[in-house]
Short mmCIF file of C-alpha atoms in Angstrom, two decimals:
data_model
loop_
_atom_site.label_atom_id
_atom_site.label_comp_id
_atom_site.label_asym_id
_atom_site.label_seq_id
_atom_site.Cartn_x
_atom_site.Cartn_y
_atom_site.Cartn_z
CA UNK A 1 41.22 35.76 31.58
CA UNK A 2 43.10 32.63 30.63
CA UNK A 3 40.12 30.53 31.54
CA UNK A 4 37.88 32.75 29.42
CA UNK A 5 40.21 32.24 26.46
CA UNK A 6 40.29 28.51 27.00
CA UNK A 7 36.53 28.07 27.20
CA UNK A 8 35.88 28.39 23.46
CA UNK A 9 38.70 25.93 22.79
CA UNK A 10 37.22 23.43 25.20
CA UNK A 11 33.82 23.89 23.56
CA UNK A 12 35.28 23.29 20.10
CA UNK A 13 37.16 20.24 21.33
CA UNK A 14 33.93 18.77 22.70
CA UNK A 15 31.82 19.78 19.74
CA UNK A 16 34.16 18.53 17.01
CA UNK A 17 33.67 14.79 17.60
CA UNK A 18 29.95 15.37 18.05
CA UNK A 19 29.74 17.08 14.66
CA UNK A 20 31.54 14.18 13.02
CA UNK A 21 28.87 11.78 14.29
CA UNK A 22 25.93 14.02 13.54
CA UNK A 23 25.28 12.74 10.01
CA UNK A 24 24.64 9.14 10.99
CA UNK A 25 22.79 10.22 14.12
CA UNK A 26 20.42 12.29 11.98
CA UNK A 27 20.00 9.45 9.49
CA UNK A 28 19.15 6.97 12.23
CA UNK A 29 16.79 9.41 13.90
CA UNK A 30 14.98 10.92 10.90
CA UNK A 31 15.63 8.95 7.72
CA UNK A 32 15.25 5.27 8.47
CA UNK A 33 11.49 5.39 8.92
CA UNK A 34 11.18 5.94 5.15
CA UNK A 35 14.54 4.82 3.77
CA UNK A 36 16.42 1.54 3.86
CA UNK A 37 20.05 2.30 4.70
CA UNK A 38 21.46 -1.18 5.20
CA UNK A 39 19.86 -3.38 2.54
CA UNK A 40 18.95 -5.78 1.18
CA UNK A 41 16.62 -4.33 -1.45
CA UNK A 42 13.01 -5.57 -1.37
CA UNK A 43 12.73 -9.22 -2.35
CA UNK A 44 8.92 -9.42 -2.42
CA UNK A 45 6.14 -7.23 -3.77
CA UNK A 46 4.78 -6.67 -0.28
CA UNK A 47 8.10 -5.07 0.61
CA UNK A 48 7.91 -2.94 -2.55
CA UNK A 49 4.43 -1.72 -1.64
CA UNK A 50 5.77 -0.54 1.70
CA UNK A 51 8.44 1.65 0.13
CA UNK A 52 8.24 5.29 1.15
CA UNK A 53 11.49 6.51 -0.32
CA UNK A 54 14.50 5.38 -2.33
CA UNK A 55 16.82 2.69 -1.01
CA UNK A 56 19.84 4.49 0.45
CA UNK A 57 21.92 1.39 1.14
CA UNK A 58 23.90 2.24 -2.01
CA UNK A 59 23.58 6.03 -1.81
CA UNK A 60 27.35 6.41 -2.16
CA UNK A 61 27.24 4.51 -5.44
CA UNK A 62 24.29 6.51 -6.70
CA UNK A 63 24.21 10.18 -5.81
CA UNK A 64 26.43 13.18 -6.35
CA UNK A 65 27.34 14.52 -2.91
CA UNK A 66 27.02 18.20 -3.88
CA UNK A 67 23.52 17.56 -5.19
CA UNK A 68 22.53 15.75 -1.98
CA UNK A 69 23.71 18.68 0.13
CA UNK A 70 21.71 21.09 -1.98
CA UNK A 71 18.57 18.95 -2.34
CA UNK A 72 18.30 18.13 1.36
CA UNK A 73 18.09 21.85 2.08
CA UNK A 74 15.46 22.44 -0.58
CA UNK A 75 13.84 19.12 -1.45
CA UNK A 76 11.64 18.91 -4.52
CA UNK A 77 9.77 15.85 -5.72
CA UNK A 78 11.72 13.76 -8.23
CA UNK A 79 9.19 10.98 -8.65
CA UNK A 80 5.91 12.61 -9.68
CA UNK A 81 3.89 9.70 -8.29
CA UNK A 82 6.09 9.15 -5.25
CA UNK A 83 7.38 5.81 -4.09
CA UNK A 84 5.81 3.27 -4.28
CA UNK A 85 3.87 4.87 -7.14
CA UNK A 86 0.98 2.40 -6.77
CA UNK A 87 0.12 3.90 -3.38
CA UNK A 88 -0.26 7.37 -4.89
CA UNK A 89 -2.50 6.97 -7.92
CA UNK A 90 -6.26 6.99 -8.33
CA UNK A 91 -8.80 6.67 -11.12
CA UNK A 92 -9.37 10.00 -12.90
CA UNK A 93 -11.82 11.27 -15.52
CA UNK A 94 -9.79 10.29 -18.59
CA UNK A 95 -7.06 8.16 -17.07
CA UNK A 96 -5.46 7.36 -13.70
CA UNK A 97 -3.92 10.39 -12.01
CA UNK A 98 -1.49 11.08 -9.19
CA UNK A 99 -3.31 11.34 -5.87
CA UNK A 100 -1.50 14.43 -4.64
CA UNK A 101 -3.22 14.30 -1.24
CA UNK A 102 -1.31 11.11 -0.41
CA UNK A 103 2.14 12.57 -1.16
CA UNK A 104 4.15 14.07 1.64
CA UNK A 105 6.90 16.66 1.37
CA UNK A 106 10.41 15.58 2.28
CA UNK A 107 11.84 17.06 5.46
CA UNK A 108 14.14 20.07 5.11
CA UNK A 109 17.61 20.05 6.63
CA UNK A 110 19.87 22.93 7.59
CA UNK A 111 23.05 23.38 5.59
CA UNK A 112 25.15 21.85 8.37
CA UNK A 113 22.85 18.85 8.76
CA UNK A 114 22.54 18.37 5.01
CA UNK A 115 26.31 18.41 4.67
CA UNK A 116 26.77 15.92 7.50
CA UNK A 117 24.03 13.60 6.23
CA UNK A 118 25.27 13.72 2.64
CA UNK A 119 28.78 12.92 3.81
CA UNK A 120 27.54 9.84 5.67
CA UNK A 121 25.31 8.73 2.80
CA UNK A 122 28.27 8.77 0.46
CA UNK A 123 29.86 6.12 2.67
CA UNK A 124 27.02 3.68 1.91
CA UNK A 125 28.33 1.72 -1.06
CA UNK A 126 26.61 -1.62 -1.19
CA UNK A 127 27.20 -2.02 -4.92
CA UNK A 128 30.81 -1.08 -5.68
CA UNK A 129 30.84 -4.33 -7.65
CA UNK A 130 28.22 -3.15 -10.14
CA UNK A 131 29.72 0.32 -10.48
CA UNK A 132 33.16 -1.15 -11.22
CA UNK A 133 31.75 -2.91 -14.28
CA UNK A 134 30.80 0.34 -16.01
CA UNK A 135 33.34 1.81 -18.42
CA UNK A 136 32.10 5.15 -19.64
CA UNK A 137 33.97 7.46 -21.96
CA UNK A 138 33.82 11.18 -21.25
CA UNK A 139 32.19 13.07 -24.06
CA UNK A 140 29.05 14.60 -25.40
CA UNK A 141 26.36 13.41 -27.74
CA UNK A 142 23.60 14.75 -29.90
CA UNK A 143 20.68 15.84 -27.76
CA UNK A 144 18.29 15.31 -30.63
CA UNK A 145 19.51 11.76 -31.25
CA UNK A 146 19.44 11.06 -27.53
CA UNK A 147 15.85 12.14 -27.28
CA UNK A 148 14.91 10.09 -30.32
CA UNK A 149 16.48 7.04 -28.73
CA UNK A 150 14.96 7.65 -25.29
CA UNK A 151 11.53 8.45 -26.65
CA UNK A 152 11.07 6.55 -29.90
CA UNK A 153 13.61 3.69 -30.01
CA UNK A 154 13.58 2.63 -26.35
CA UNK A 155 10.22 3.98 -25.20
CA UNK A 156 11.58 5.15 -21.83
CA UNK A 157 9.44 8.29 -21.80
CA UNK A 158 6.43 6.07 -21.15
CA UNK A 159 7.42 6.18 -17.48
CA UNK A 160 9.88 9.08 -17.22
CA UNK A 161 9.60 12.81 -17.74
CA UNK A 162 12.17 14.44 -20.00
CA UNK A 163 10.98 17.92 -19.06
CA UNK A 164 8.80 19.18 -16.20
CA UNK A 165 5.50 18.47 -17.92
CA UNK A 166 6.25 15.88 -20.55
CA UNK A 167 6.53 12.13 -20.10
CA UNK A 168 5.38 9.39 -17.76
CA UNK A 169 4.88 9.66 -14.03
CA UNK A 170 5.64 6.30 -12.44
CA UNK A 171 9.43 6.67 -12.70
CA UNK A 172 11.76 9.43 -11.59
CA UNK A 173 12.23 12.48 -13.82
CA UNK A 174 15.29 12.16 -16.02
CA UNK A 175 15.86 15.79 -16.94
CA UNK A 176 17.67 16.22 -13.63
CA UNK A 177 19.31 12.78 -13.62
CA UNK A 178 22.82 13.96 -14.44
CA UNK A 179 22.74 16.57 -11.73
CA UNK A 180 21.60 14.01 -9.19
CA UNK A 181 23.33 10.80 -10.16
CA UNK A 182 26.78 9.44 -10.89
CA UNK A 183 27.10 8.45 -14.56
CA UNK A 184 28.23 4.91 -13.75
CA UNK A 185 25.11 4.43 -11.66
CA UNK A 186 22.89 5.66 -14.47
CA UNK A 187 24.50 3.21 -16.89
CA UNK A 188 24.49 0.32 -14.45
CA UNK A 189 20.88 0.75 -13.35
CA UNK A 190 19.61 0.94 -16.93
CA UNK A 191 21.79 -2.03 -17.89
CA UNK A 192 20.30 -4.22 -15.19
CA UNK A 193 17.71 -2.64 -12.89
CA UNK A 194 17.03 -5.96 -11.18
CA UNK A 195 20.67 -6.25 -10.07
CA UNK A 196 20.06 -3.16 -7.93
CA UNK A 197 16.40 -3.65 -7.07
CA UNK A 198 15.12 -7.18 -7.84
CA UNK A 199 11.47 -6.11 -7.70
CA UNK A 200 11.75 -2.68 -9.33
CA UNK A 201 8.95 -1.66 -11.69
CA UNK A 202 11.56 -0.61 -14.24
CA UNK A 203 12.09 -3.35 -16.85
CA UNK A 204 15.44 -4.42 -18.27
CA UNK A 205 15.35 -3.28 -21.90
CA UNK A 206 18.75 -4.83 -22.67
CA UNK A 207 20.24 -1.54 -23.79
CA UNK A 208 23.57 -1.95 -25.60
CA UNK A 209 26.85 -0.50 -24.30
CA UNK A 210 26.85 2.10 -27.07
CA UNK A 211 23.31 3.20 -26.28
CA UNK A 212 23.99 3.33 -22.55
CA UNK A 213 26.80 5.75 -23.32
CA UNK A 214 24.48 7.82 -25.50
CA UNK A 215 21.84 7.92 -22.77
CA UNK A 216 24.39 9.26 -20.28
CA UNK A 217 25.34 11.99 -22.79
CA UNK A 218 21.65 12.74 -23.35
CA UNK A 219 20.98 13.12 -19.64
CA UNK A 220 24.01 15.44 -19.43
CA UNK A 221 22.51 17.60 -22.17
CA UNK A 222 19.08 17.62 -20.49
CA UNK A 223 20.52 18.53 -17.09
CA UNK A 224 22.57 21.31 -18.66
CA UNK A 225 19.28 23.01 -19.45
CA UNK A 226 19.25 22.14 -23.08
CA UNK A 227 15.91 20.30 -22.80
CA UNK A 228 14.01 19.15 -25.82
CA UNK A 229 11.92 21.22 -28.13
CA UNK A 230 8.55 19.94 -27.02
CA UNK B 1 27.84 -32.13 9.71
CA UNK B 2 24.91 -30.53 11.52
CA UNK B 3 26.36 -27.12 10.73
CA UNK B 4 26.69 -28.04 7.08
CA UNK B 5 23.07 -29.17 6.98
CA UNK B 6 21.92 -25.96 8.62
CA UNK B 7 23.91 -23.90 6.13
CA UNK B 8 22.40 -25.73 3.16
CA UNK B 9 18.90 -25.46 4.64
CA UNK B 10 19.36 -21.72 5.23
CA UNK B 11 20.66 -21.25 1.70
CA UNK B 12 17.71 -23.14 0.24
CA UNK B 13 15.18 -21.23 2.34
CA UNK B 14 16.80 -17.93 1.39
CA UNK B 15 16.72 -18.90 -2.26
CA UNK B 16 13.02 -19.78 -2.02
CA UNK B 17 12.29 -16.49 -0.31
CA UNK B 18 14.28 -14.51 -2.86
CA UNK B 19 12.56 -16.07 -5.84
CA UNK B 20 9.12 -16.74 -4.45
CA UNK B 21 6.46 -16.69 -7.15
CA UNK B 22 4.17 -13.69 -6.91
CA UNK B 23 0.48 -13.90 -7.84
CA UNK B 24 -0.71 -12.51 -11.16
CA UNK B 25 -3.00 -10.06 -9.37
CA UNK B 26 -0.09 -8.70 -7.36
CA UNK B 27 2.25 -8.55 -10.36
CA UNK B 28 -0.40 -6.78 -12.45
CA UNK B 29 -1.02 -4.29 -9.65
CA UNK B 30 2.70 -3.55 -9.32
CA UNK B 31 3.98 -3.52 -12.90
CA UNK B 32 1.14 -3.38 -15.43
CA UNK B 33 -1.10 -0.81 -13.77
CA UNK B 34 1.34 2.05 -14.39
CA UNK B 35 0.35 1.98 -18.08
CA UNK B 36 -2.68 -0.30 -18.38
CA UNK B 37 -4.46 1.37 -15.48
CA UNK B 38 -6.09 0.50 -12.20
CA UNK B 39 -9.11 -0.78 -14.15
CA UNK B 40 -6.96 -2.56 -16.75
CA UNK B 41 -8.64 -0.49 -19.45
CA UNK B 42 -5.44 1.04 -20.86
CA UNK B 43 -5.83 4.32 -18.96
CA UNK B 44 -2.84 4.20 -16.63
CA UNK B 45 -1.19 7.13 -14.91
CA UNK B 46 1.52 7.26 -17.61
CA UNK B 47 -0.65 7.44 -20.72
CA UNK B 48 -1.18 11.17 -21.30
CA UNK B 49 1.92 11.75 -23.43
CA UNK B 50 2.19 8.32 -25.04
CA UNK B 51 2.19 8.21 -28.82
CA UNK B 52 0.50 4.80 -28.72
CA UNK B 53 -2.10 4.07 -26.07
CA UNK B 54 -1.72 0.88 -24.01
CA UNK B 55 -3.96 -2.09 -24.76
CA UNK B 56 -7.36 -2.10 -23.05
CA UNK B 57 -7.29 -5.47 -21.31
CA UNK B 58 -11.02 -5.35 -20.69
CA UNK B 59 -11.77 -5.13 -24.43
CA UNK B 60 -12.93 -8.63 -25.31
CA UNK B 61 -12.98 -7.90 -29.03
CA UNK B 62 -9.30 -6.99 -29.37
CA UNK B 63 -8.06 -9.33 -26.65
CA UNK B 64 -9.77 -12.33 -28.23
CA UNK B 65 -7.65 -11.65 -31.29
CA UNK B 66 -4.50 -12.51 -29.33
CA UNK B 67 -3.53 -16.10 -28.64
CA UNK B 68 -2.16 -17.05 -25.22
CA UNK B 69 1.20 -17.68 -26.87
CA UNK B 70 1.20 -14.18 -28.34
CA UNK B 71 0.31 -12.64 -24.99
CA UNK B 72 3.09 -14.63 -23.33
CA UNK B 73 5.56 -13.45 -25.96
CA UNK B 74 4.63 -9.77 -25.76
CA UNK B 75 4.89 -9.76 -21.95
CA UNK B 76 8.23 -11.52 -21.96
CA UNK B 77 9.86 -9.89 -25.00
CA UNK B 78 8.00 -6.60 -25.40
CA UNK B 79 5.84 -4.94 -28.03
CA UNK B 80 8.22 -5.15 -31.00
CA UNK B 81 8.33 -8.96 -30.67
CA UNK B 82 4.78 -9.04 -32.05
CA UNK B 83 5.16 -5.92 -34.22
CA UNK B 84 3.59 -3.65 -31.62
CA UNK B 85 4.80 -0.55 -29.81
CA UNK B 86 8.21 -0.18 -28.18
CA UNK B 87 6.33 1.45 -25.31
CA UNK B 88 5.42 -2.06 -24.15
CA UNK B 89 8.73 -3.17 -22.61
CA UNK B 90 10.08 -6.71 -22.23
CA UNK B 91 9.38 -8.09 -18.74
CA UNK B 92 11.45 -11.26 -19.10
CA UNK B 93 13.94 -10.13 -16.44
CA UNK B 94 11.15 -9.23 -14.03
CA UNK B 95 8.81 -12.22 -14.23
CA UNK B 96 9.51 -15.95 -14.32
CA UNK B 97 7.88 -17.89 -17.16
CA UNK B 98 5.39 -19.29 -14.65
CA UNK B 99 4.44 -15.81 -13.54
CA UNK B 100 3.94 -14.75 -17.16
CA UNK B 101 1.68 -17.77 -17.77
CA UNK B 102 -0.37 -16.71 -14.73
CA UNK B 103 -0.51 -13.14 -16.06
CA UNK B 104 -1.87 -14.41 -19.38
CA UNK B 105 -4.66 -16.15 -17.49
CA UNK B 106 -5.25 -12.97 -15.51
CA UNK B 107 -5.67 -11.07 -18.79
CA UNK B 108 -8.25 -13.65 -19.86
CA UNK B 109 -10.18 -12.91 -16.70
CA UNK B 110 -9.97 -9.15 -17.29
CA UNK B 111 -11.29 -9.43 -20.85
CA UNK B 112 -13.65 -12.27 -20.00
CA UNK B 113 -12.60 -13.77 -23.30
CA UNK B 114 -10.60 -16.53 -24.96
CA UNK B 115 -8.60 -16.54 -28.17
CA UNK B 116 -10.94 -16.66 -31.14
CA UNK B 117 -14.11 -16.28 -29.07
#
């Protein structure tokens, strides 16, 4: 009887350390074929063309952990033309279009695996230095003014969608950005995309501190489901 | 001394690798195609919802109206620098000046034209 009672305890004792290692084991087994987890970011275009997924070497500086846990269980495409976008477009009737046949769905993880993987990803913080430079004030801004700036004054919608079927396709959708990303990352990447990814196809538009703050507020408003009126 | 030399050599080689000049064809294919299109005719994958359509680089008539200096400026500093659309971003932090000069020549090949021709 005593042995029977002890068995579950022994099992838990053996399983506990294994669970703690699971996240990195899963990442090394399943993620590294498409994701870079140790850096450096691509330094040449040939490396960019070989991209199959976002660089995760700074995942802990970039993502919100709760979002990662949720998304890994139910992944949905964030970049309409995938990554690298150039590998997933073709000539269409009126203009180039996304070649859907070339895009693959992301693997689905169980809740336990998603939690373990997300936890490990949050440890990858290659760019604490860049994040530390961002000083954002908590607050809210005018959604209408934010959209005007994003769309008309900065022209960002050329490459990004601000709602599911409006905007450009070569960059990631921004209407979910605040749910996915840490605000300091959003500000830092827009401030200097090349500091994060030297060969990224996102240009540095030299956005001012004040406008970076407004963009973060705008993305908050979009992610809160208050999309634009289009 | 030998170690110091090796360190300097490694640093120099790394620096060359990190900032190696890319060809205009490769840069165009990576950065410009998203808006200007696989054919360079202004019909990129992003254009559907744009308020101003990207320049057709194969259009000799309109491209011959732009000097090389103007093309250099608009690539480096963006559309507003030559009173054109904000949708054309500044690429000065992406390309070196040499790469932009090469891109200007690449545009001349696409349009099969020269300024004023």
